Amino acid sequence: MEPQTLLRLLDLAGIGVFALSGALMAVRLRQTLVTAMFFALVTGVGGGSVRDLLIGAPVFWVQDGAIAAVCIAIAFVVWITPERWWQGQLLEWADAVGLAAYAVFGTAKALAWGVPPVPALLMGVITGCVGGTIRDILAGVPSIIMRPEIYVTAAALASGLYLVLLWAAVGTPIAALCGAVAGFALRGAAIHWSLALPAYRDPAR
């Protein structure tokens, strides 16, 4: 598979599953179809939009009308289907897929625009985490990044491993797949076993 094809697939995977998670959040809150579509769009493109603004690139979904259409279509499907199809931890797992895939793609795009490796890693984290953060803020629920549960760390692992493997010259496809799989595995483990980083404790107490 060509590197650009794989990165494009990671991009679409991240957008699609984040849009799904946004729509699911709106449906669980018993919102209207219009609200579900809005949640799907801002969750799907939020992280990538912030990334593009920071690296000086054209905002990707403004240049490609199909992306907004896909987000809206996903919201429509979620809204018209039985709620039992979407029960359980699907929102969390969909978010985990988007987090890992989008973190790798965000790092790759930042590198392509001449961003140095360390800021590129941070662009990957922003790409993977901001959409879900916007979703939670709009929904009025505590954001995942404000809890000790492993989330940002999983995005950093995906981006960091991708960069390390690129440096080791293993090739873009393998680096991208390994980074995305590692990030998803860590986030999945956090979901399954409720893994969390230690929270701050005042040493004076």
PDB file of C-alpha atoms in Angstrom:
ATOM      1  CA  MET A   1       0.000   0.000   0.000  1.00  0.00           C
ATOM      2  CA  GLU A   2       1.276   3.454  -0.904  1.00  0.00           C
ATOM      3  CA  PRO A   3       2.172   5.634   2.125  1.00  0.00           C
ATOM      4  CA  GLN A   4      -0.191   8.409   1.057  1.00  0.00           C
ATOM      5  CA  THR A   5      -3.028   5.926   0.640  1.00  0.00           C
ATOM      6  CA  LEU A   6      -2.504   4.547   4.137  1.00  0.00           C
ATOM      7  CA  LEU A   7      -2.318   8.004   5.684  1.00  0.00           C
ATOM      8  CA  ARG A   8      -5.494   8.974   3.841  1.00  0.00           C
ATOM      9  CA  LEU A   9      -7.245   5.897   5.250  1.00  0.00           C
ATOM     10  CA  LEU A  10      -6.097   6.824   8.762  1.00  0.00           C
ATOM     11  CA  ASP A  11      -7.420  10.326   8.216  1.00  0.00           C
ATOM     12  CA  LEU A  12     -10.832   9.064   7.083  1.00  0.00           C
ATOM     13  CA  ALA A  13     -10.947   6.517   9.915  1.00  0.00           C
ATOM     14  CA  GLY A  14     -10.276   9.217  12.478  1.00  0.00           C
ATOM     15  CA  ILE A  15     -12.866  11.560  11.020  1.00  0.00           C
ATOM     16  CA  GLY A  16     -15.502   8.842  10.668  1.00  0.00           C
ATOM     17  CA  VAL A  17     -15.266   7.359  14.151  1.00  0.00           C
ATOM     18  CA  PHE A  18     -15.017  10.761  15.825  1.00  0.00           C
ATOM     19  CA  ALA A  19     -18.132  11.821  13.907  1.00  0.00           C
ATOM     20  CA  LEU A  20     -19.789   8.629  15.136  1.00  0.00           C
ATOM     21  CA  SER A  21     -18.834   9.384  18.731  1.00  0.00           C
ATOM     22  CA  GLY A  22     -20.215  12.910  18.417  1.00  0.00           C
ATOM     23  CA  ALA A  23     -23.503  11.683  17.009  1.00  0.00           C
ATOM     24  CA  LEU A  24     -23.773   9.023  19.721  1.00  0.00           C
ATOM     25  CA  MET A  25     -23.279  11.650  22.401  1.00  0.00           C
ATOM     26  CA  ALA A  26     -26.081  13.791  20.958  1.00  0.00           C
ATOM     27  CA  VAL A  27     -28.443  10.816  20.680  1.00  0.00           C
ATOM     28  CA  ARG A  28     -27.775   9.736  24.253  1.00  0.00           C
ATOM     29  CA  LEU A  29     -28.634  13.266  25.343  1.00  0.00           C
ATOM     30  CA  ARG A  30     -31.925  12.987  23.376  1.00  0.00           C
ATOM     31  CA  GLN A  31     -31.044  15.850  21.042  1.00  0.00           C
ATOM     32  CA  THR A  32     -32.500  16.699  17.643  1.00  0.00           C
ATOM     33  CA  LEU A  33     -31.200  15.451  14.302  1.00  0.00           C
ATOM     34  CA  VAL A  34     -29.708  18.862  13.583  1.00  0.00           C
ATOM     35  CA  THR A  35     -27.828  18.777  16.890  1.00  0.00           C
ATOM     36  CA  ALA A  36     -26.584  15.254  16.181  1.00  0.00           C
ATOM     37  CA  MET A  37     -25.264  16.405  12.800  1.00  0.00           C
ATOM     38  CA  PHE A  38     -23.567  19.393  14.406  1.00  0.00           C
ATOM     39  CA  PHE A  39     -21.977  17.210  17.090  1.00  0.00           C
ATOM     40  CA  ALA A  40     -20.774  14.755  14.444  1.00  0.00           C
ATOM     41  CA  LEU A  41     -19.216  17.516  12.349  1.00  0.00           C
ATOM     42  CA  VAL A  42     -17.418  19.416  15.102  1.00  0.00           C
ATOM     43  CA  THR A  43     -16.176  16.195  16.718  1.00  0.00           C
ATOM     44  CA  GLY A  44     -15.023  14.776  13.397  1.00  0.00           C
ATOM     45  CA  VAL A  45     -13.130  17.835  12.179  1.00  0.00           C
ATOM     46  CA  GLY A  46     -12.341  19.723  15.406  1.00  0.00           C
ATOM     47  CA  GLY A  47      -8.857  18.390  16.079  1.00  0.00           C
ATOM     48  CA  GLY A  48      -7.768  18.545  12.454  1.00  0.00           C
ATOM     49  CA  SER A  49      -9.054  22.108  12.109  1.00  0.00           C
ATOM     50  CA  VAL A  50      -7.013  23.307  15.094  1.00  0.00           C
ATOM     51  CA  ARG A  51      -3.951  21.477  13.741  1.00  0.00           C
ATOM     52  CA  ASP A  52      -4.264  23.064  10.302  1.00  0.00           C
ATOM     53  CA  LEU A  53      -4.649  26.542  11.771  1.00  0.00           C
ATOM     54  CA  LEU A  54      -1.529  26.037  13.901  1.00  0.00           C
ATOM     55  CA  ILE A  55       0.682  24.725  11.091  1.00  0.00           C
ATOM     56  CA  GLY A  56      -0.552  27.253   8.534  1.00  0.00           C
ATOM     57  CA  ALA A  57      -2.298  24.754   6.255  1.00  0.00           C
ATOM     58  CA  PRO A  58      -5.687  25.269   4.585  1.00  0.00           C
ATOM     59  CA  VAL A  59      -8.372  23.849   6.877  1.00  0.00           C
ATOM     60  CA  PHE A  60      -8.830  20.406   5.351  1.00  0.00           C
ATOM     61  CA  TRP A  61     -12.582  19.963   5.442  1.00  0.00           C
ATOM     62  CA  VAL A  62     -13.227  23.383   3.935  1.00  0.00           C
ATOM     63  CA  GLN A  63     -11.270  22.198   0.903  1.00  0.00           C
ATOM     64  CA  ASP A  64     -13.067  18.836   0.673  1.00  0.00           C
ATOM     65  CA  GLY A  65     -16.855  18.982   0.832  1.00  0.00           C
ATOM     66  CA  ALA A  66     -17.153  15.196   1.034  1.00  0.00           C
ATOM     67  CA  ILE A  67     -15.832  15.202   4.606  1.00  0.00           C
ATOM     68  CA  ALA A  68     -18.701  17.297   5.983  1.00  0.00           C
ATOM     69  CA  ALA A  69     -21.147  15.171   3.994  1.00  0.00           C
ATOM     70  CA  VAL A  70     -19.776  11.972   5.541  1.00  0.00           C
ATOM     71  CA  CYS A  71     -20.040  13.394   9.071  1.00  0.00           C
ATOM     72  CA  ILE A  72     -23.639  14.449   8.468  1.00  0.00           C
ATOM     73  CA  ALA A  73     -24.511  11.078   6.916  1.00  0.00           C
ATOM     74  CA  ILE A  74     -23.077   9.230   9.922  1.00  0.00           C
ATOM     75  CA  ALA A  75     -25.170  11.353  12.265  1.00  0.00           C
ATOM     76  CA  PHE A  76     -28.283  10.638  10.204  1.00  0.00           C
ATOM     77  CA  VAL A  77     -27.693   6.880  10.340  1.00  0.00           C
ATOM     78  CA  VAL A  78     -27.177   6.959  14.112  1.00  0.00           C
ATOM     79  CA  TRP A  79     -30.269   9.095  14.652  1.00  0.00           C
ATOM     80  CA  ILE A  80     -32.671   6.892  12.650  1.00  0.00           C
ATOM     81  CA  THR A  81     -31.472   3.513  13.923  1.00  0.00           C
ATOM     82  CA  PRO A  82     -32.538   1.743  17.158  1.00  0.00           C
ATOM     83  CA  GLU A  83     -30.694   2.865  20.258  1.00  0.00           C
ATOM     84  CA  ARG A  84     -29.888  -0.757  21.186  1.00  0.00           C
ATOM     85  CA  TRP A  85     -27.474  -0.835  18.233  1.00  0.00           C
ATOM     86  CA  TRP A  86     -25.324   1.756  19.950  1.00  0.00           C
ATOM     87  CA  GLN A  87     -25.437   0.678  23.592  1.00  0.00           C
ATOM     88  CA  GLY A  88     -22.521  -0.305  25.770  1.00  0.00           C
ATOM     89  CA  GLN A  89     -19.082   1.257  25.390  1.00  0.00           C
ATOM     90  CA  LEU A  90     -19.276   1.874  21.664  1.00  0.00           C
ATOM     91  CA  LEU A  91     -18.742   5.614  22.111  1.00  0.00           C
ATOM     92  CA  GLU A  92     -15.558   4.980  24.082  1.00  0.00           C
ATOM     93  CA  TRP A  93     -14.210   2.418  21.604  1.00  0.00           C
ATOM     94  CA  ALA A  94     -15.060   4.579  18.589  1.00  0.00           C
ATOM     95  CA  ASP A  95     -13.253   7.445  20.283  1.00  0.00           C
ATOM     96  CA  ALA A  96     -10.241   5.170  20.885  1.00  0.00           C
ATOM     97  CA  VAL A  97      -9.999   4.307  17.181  1.00  0.00           C
ATOM     98  CA  GLY A  98     -10.254   7.956  16.201  1.00  0.00           C
ATOM     99  CA  LEU A  99      -7.710   8.996  18.803  1.00  0.00           C
ATOM    100  CA  ALA A 100      -5.048   6.586  17.562  1.00  0.00           C
ATOM    101  CA  ALA A 101      -5.606   6.983  13.832  1.00  0.00           C
ATOM    102  CA  TYR A 102      -5.931  10.751  13.950  1.00  0.00           C
ATOM    103  CA  ALA A 103      -2.859  11.196  16.159  1.00  0.00           C
ATOM    104  CA  VAL A 104      -0.670   9.431  13.601  1.00  0.00           C
ATOM    105  CA  PHE A 105      -2.190  11.285  10.670  1.00  0.00           C
ATOM    106  CA  GLY A 106      -1.873  14.635  12.448  1.00  0.00           C
ATOM    107  CA  THR A 107       1.821  14.038  13.061  1.00  0.00           C
ATOM    108  CA  ALA A 108       2.364  12.955   9.452  1.00  0.00           C
ATOM    109  CA  LYS A 109       0.637  16.047   8.085  1.00  0.00           C
ATOM    110  CA  ALA A 110       2.605  18.344  10.376  1.00  0.00           C
ATOM    111  CA  LEU A 111       5.862  16.769   9.185  1.00  0.00           C
ATOM    112  CA  ALA A 112       4.759  17.216   5.575  1.00  0.00           C
ATOM    113  CA  TRP A 113       4.283  20.930   6.260  1.00  0.00           C
ATOM    114  CA  GLY A 114       7.823  21.274   7.592  1.00  0.00           C
ATOM    115  CA  VAL A 115       7.068  21.127  11.312  1.00  0.00           C
ATOM    116  CA  PRO A 116       9.984  19.712  13.385  1.00  0.00           C
ATOM    117  CA  PRO A 117       9.482  16.309  15.061  1.00  0.00           C
ATOM    118  CA  VAL A 118       8.648  17.422  18.611  1.00  0.00           C
ATOM    119  CA  PRO A 119       6.037  20.020  17.609  1.00  0.00           C
ATOM    120  CA  ALA A 120       4.766  17.514  15.034  1.00  0.00           C
ATOM    121  CA  LEU A 121       4.204  15.008  17.848  1.00  0.00           C
ATOM    122  CA  LEU A 122       2.193  17.645  19.696  1.00  0.00           C
ATOM    123  CA  MET A 123       0.197  18.360  16.537  1.00  0.00           C
ATOM    124  CA  GLY A 124      -0.672  14.667  16.492  1.00  0.00           C
ATOM    125  CA  VAL A 125      -1.874  14.821  20.092  1.00  0.00           C
ATOM    126  CA  ILE A 126      -3.950  17.911  19.343  1.00  0.00           C
ATOM    127  CA  THR A 127      -5.440  16.266  16.264  1.00  0.00           C
ATOM    128  CA  GLY A 128      -6.386  13.182  18.245  1.00  0.00           C
ATOM    129  CA  CYS A 129      -7.716  14.844  21.398  1.00  0.00           C
ATOM    130  CA  VAL A 130      -9.335  18.176  20.568  1.00  0.00           C
ATOM    131  CA  GLY A 131     -12.385  16.808  18.722  1.00  0.00           C
ATOM    132  CA  GLY A 132     -13.445  14.681  21.687  1.00  0.00           C
ATOM    133  CA  THR A 133     -12.785  17.577  24.036  1.00  0.00           C
ATOM    134  CA  ILE A 134     -15.042  19.879  22.015  1.00  0.00           C
ATOM    135  CA  ARG A 135     -17.731  17.184  22.006  1.00  0.00           C
ATOM    136  CA  ASP A 136     -17.641  16.845  25.772  1.00  0.00           C
ATOM    137  CA  ILE A 137     -17.716  20.608  26.343  1.00  0.00           C
ATOM    138  CA  LEU A 138     -20.732  21.019  24.055  1.00  0.00           C
ATOM    139  CA  ALA A 139     -22.484  18.129  25.797  1.00  0.00           C
ATOM    140  CA  GLY A 140     -21.821  19.619  29.220  1.00  0.00           C
ATOM    141  CA  VAL A 141     -20.053  16.513  30.510  1.00  0.00           C
ATOM    142  CA  PRO A 142     -16.637  16.349  32.204  1.00  0.00           C
ATOM    143  CA  SER A 143     -13.977  16.185  29.509  1.00  0.00           C
ATOM    144  CA  ILE A 144     -11.884  13.032  29.368  1.00  0.00           C
ATOM    145  CA  ILE A 145      -8.694  15.103  29.480  1.00  0.00           C
ATOM    146  CA  MET A 146      -9.718  16.461  32.881  1.00  0.00           C
ATOM    147  CA  ARG A 147      -9.701  12.963  34.374  1.00  0.00           C
ATOM    148  CA  PRO A 148      -6.637  10.826  35.216  1.00  0.00           C
ATOM    149  CA  GLU A 149      -7.821   8.095  32.816  1.00  0.00           C
ATOM    150  CA  ILE A 150      -5.226   7.386  30.111  1.00  0.00           C
ATOM    151  CA  TYR A 151      -6.193   9.339  26.994  1.00  0.00           C
ATOM    152  CA  VAL A 152      -3.705  12.005  25.936  1.00  0.00           C
ATOM    153  CA  THR A 153      -0.926   9.528  26.762  1.00  0.00           C
ATOM    154  CA  ALA A 154      -2.327   7.085  24.204  1.00  0.00           C
ATOM    155  CA  ALA A 155      -2.299   9.777  21.514  1.00  0.00           C
ATOM    156  CA  ALA A 156       1.277  10.676  22.450  1.00  0.00           C
ATOM    157  CA  LEU A 157       2.295   7.019  22.215  1.00  0.00           C
ATOM    158  CA  ALA A 158       0.779   6.703  18.733  1.00  0.00           C
ATOM    159  CA  SER A 159       2.505   9.862  17.513  1.00  0.00           C
ATOM    160  CA  GLY A 160       5.793   9.163  19.265  1.00  0.00           C
ATOM    161  CA  LEU A 161       6.108   5.578  18.047  1.00  0.00           C
ATOM    162  CA  TYR A 162       5.315   6.710  14.510  1.00  0.00           C
ATOM    163  CA  LEU A 163       8.148   9.263  14.687  1.00  0.00           C
ATOM    164  CA  VAL A 164      10.613   6.795  16.206  1.00  0.00           C
ATOM    165  CA  LEU A 165       9.909   4.203  13.527  1.00  0.00           C
ATOM    166  CA  LEU A 166      10.250   6.819  10.790  1.00  0.00           C
ATOM    167  CA  TRP A 167      13.618   7.767  12.273  1.00  0.00           C
ATOM    168  CA  ALA A 168      14.537   4.066  12.217  1.00  0.00           C
ATOM    169  CA  ALA A 169      13.701   4.030   8.499  1.00  0.00           C
ATOM    170  CA  VAL A 170      11.161   1.196   8.692  1.00  0.00           C
ATOM    171  CA  GLY A 171       8.924   2.896   6.129  1.00  0.00           C
ATOM    172  CA  THR A 172       5.851   5.068   6.456  1.00  0.00           C
ATOM    173  CA  PRO A 173       3.186   2.304   6.174  1.00  0.00           C
ATOM    174  CA  ILE A 174       4.700   0.155   8.935  1.00  0.00           C
ATOM    175  CA  ALA A 175       5.417   3.172  11.137  1.00  0.00           C
ATOM    176  CA  ALA A 176       1.866   4.467  10.733  1.00  0.00           C
ATOM    177  CA  LEU A 177       0.215   1.115  11.408  1.00  0.00           C
ATOM    178  CA  CYS A 178       2.406   0.354  14.411  1.00  0.00           C
ATOM    179  CA  GLY A 179       1.835   3.798  15.894  1.00  0.00           C
ATOM    180  CA  ALA A 180      -1.936   3.632  15.432  1.00  0.00           C
ATOM    181  CA  VAL A 181      -2.181   0.075  16.793  1.00  0.00           C
ATOM    182  CA  ALA A 182      -0.061   0.919  19.836  1.00  0.00           C
ATOM    183  CA  GLY A 183      -2.101   4.014  20.635  1.00  0.00           C
ATOM    184  CA  PHE A 184      -5.355   2.100  20.248  1.00  0.00           C
ATOM    185  CA  ALA A 185      -4.064  -0.780  22.385  1.00  0.00           C
ATOM    186  CA  LEU A 186      -3.107   1.543  25.234  1.00  0.00           C
ATOM    187  CA  ARG A 187      -6.416   3.409  25.103  1.00  0.00           C
ATOM    188  CA  GLY A 188      -8.292   0.110  24.828  1.00  0.00           C
ATOM    189  CA  ALA A 189      -6.496  -1.231  27.873  1.00  0.00           C
ATOM    190  CA  ALA A 190      -7.424   1.932  29.768  1.00  0.00           C
ATOM    191  CA  ILE A 191     -11.086   1.448  28.827  1.00  0.00           C
ATOM    192  CA  HIS A 192     -11.143  -2.244  29.679  1.00  0.00           C
ATOM    193  CA  TRP A 193      -9.194  -2.115  32.946  1.00  0.00           C
ATOM    194  CA  SER A 194      -9.912   1.513  33.957  1.00  0.00           C
ATOM    195  CA  LEU A 195      -6.217   2.360  33.832  1.00  0.00           C
ATOM    196  CA  ALA A 196      -5.283   5.851  34.958  1.00  0.00           C
ATOM    197  CA  LEU A 197      -2.206   7.936  35.634  1.00  0.00           C
ATOM    198  CA  PRO A 198      -1.547   9.018  39.230  1.00  0.00           C
ATOM    199  CA  ALA A 199      -3.352  12.258  40.098  1.00  0.00           C
ATOM    200  CA  TYR A 200      -1.507  15.100  41.779  1.00  0.00           C
ATOM    201  CA  ARG A 201      -1.319  14.980  45.549  1.00  0.00           C
ATOM    202  CA  ASP A 202       0.044  17.811  47.633  1.00  0.00           C
ATOM    203  CA  PRO A 203       3.231  16.430  49.227  1.00  0.00           C
ATOM    204  CA  ALA A 204       2.739  18.783  52.171  1.00  0.00           C
ATOM    205  CA  ARG A 205      -0.368  16.882  53.249  1.00  0.00           C
TER     206      ARG A 205
END
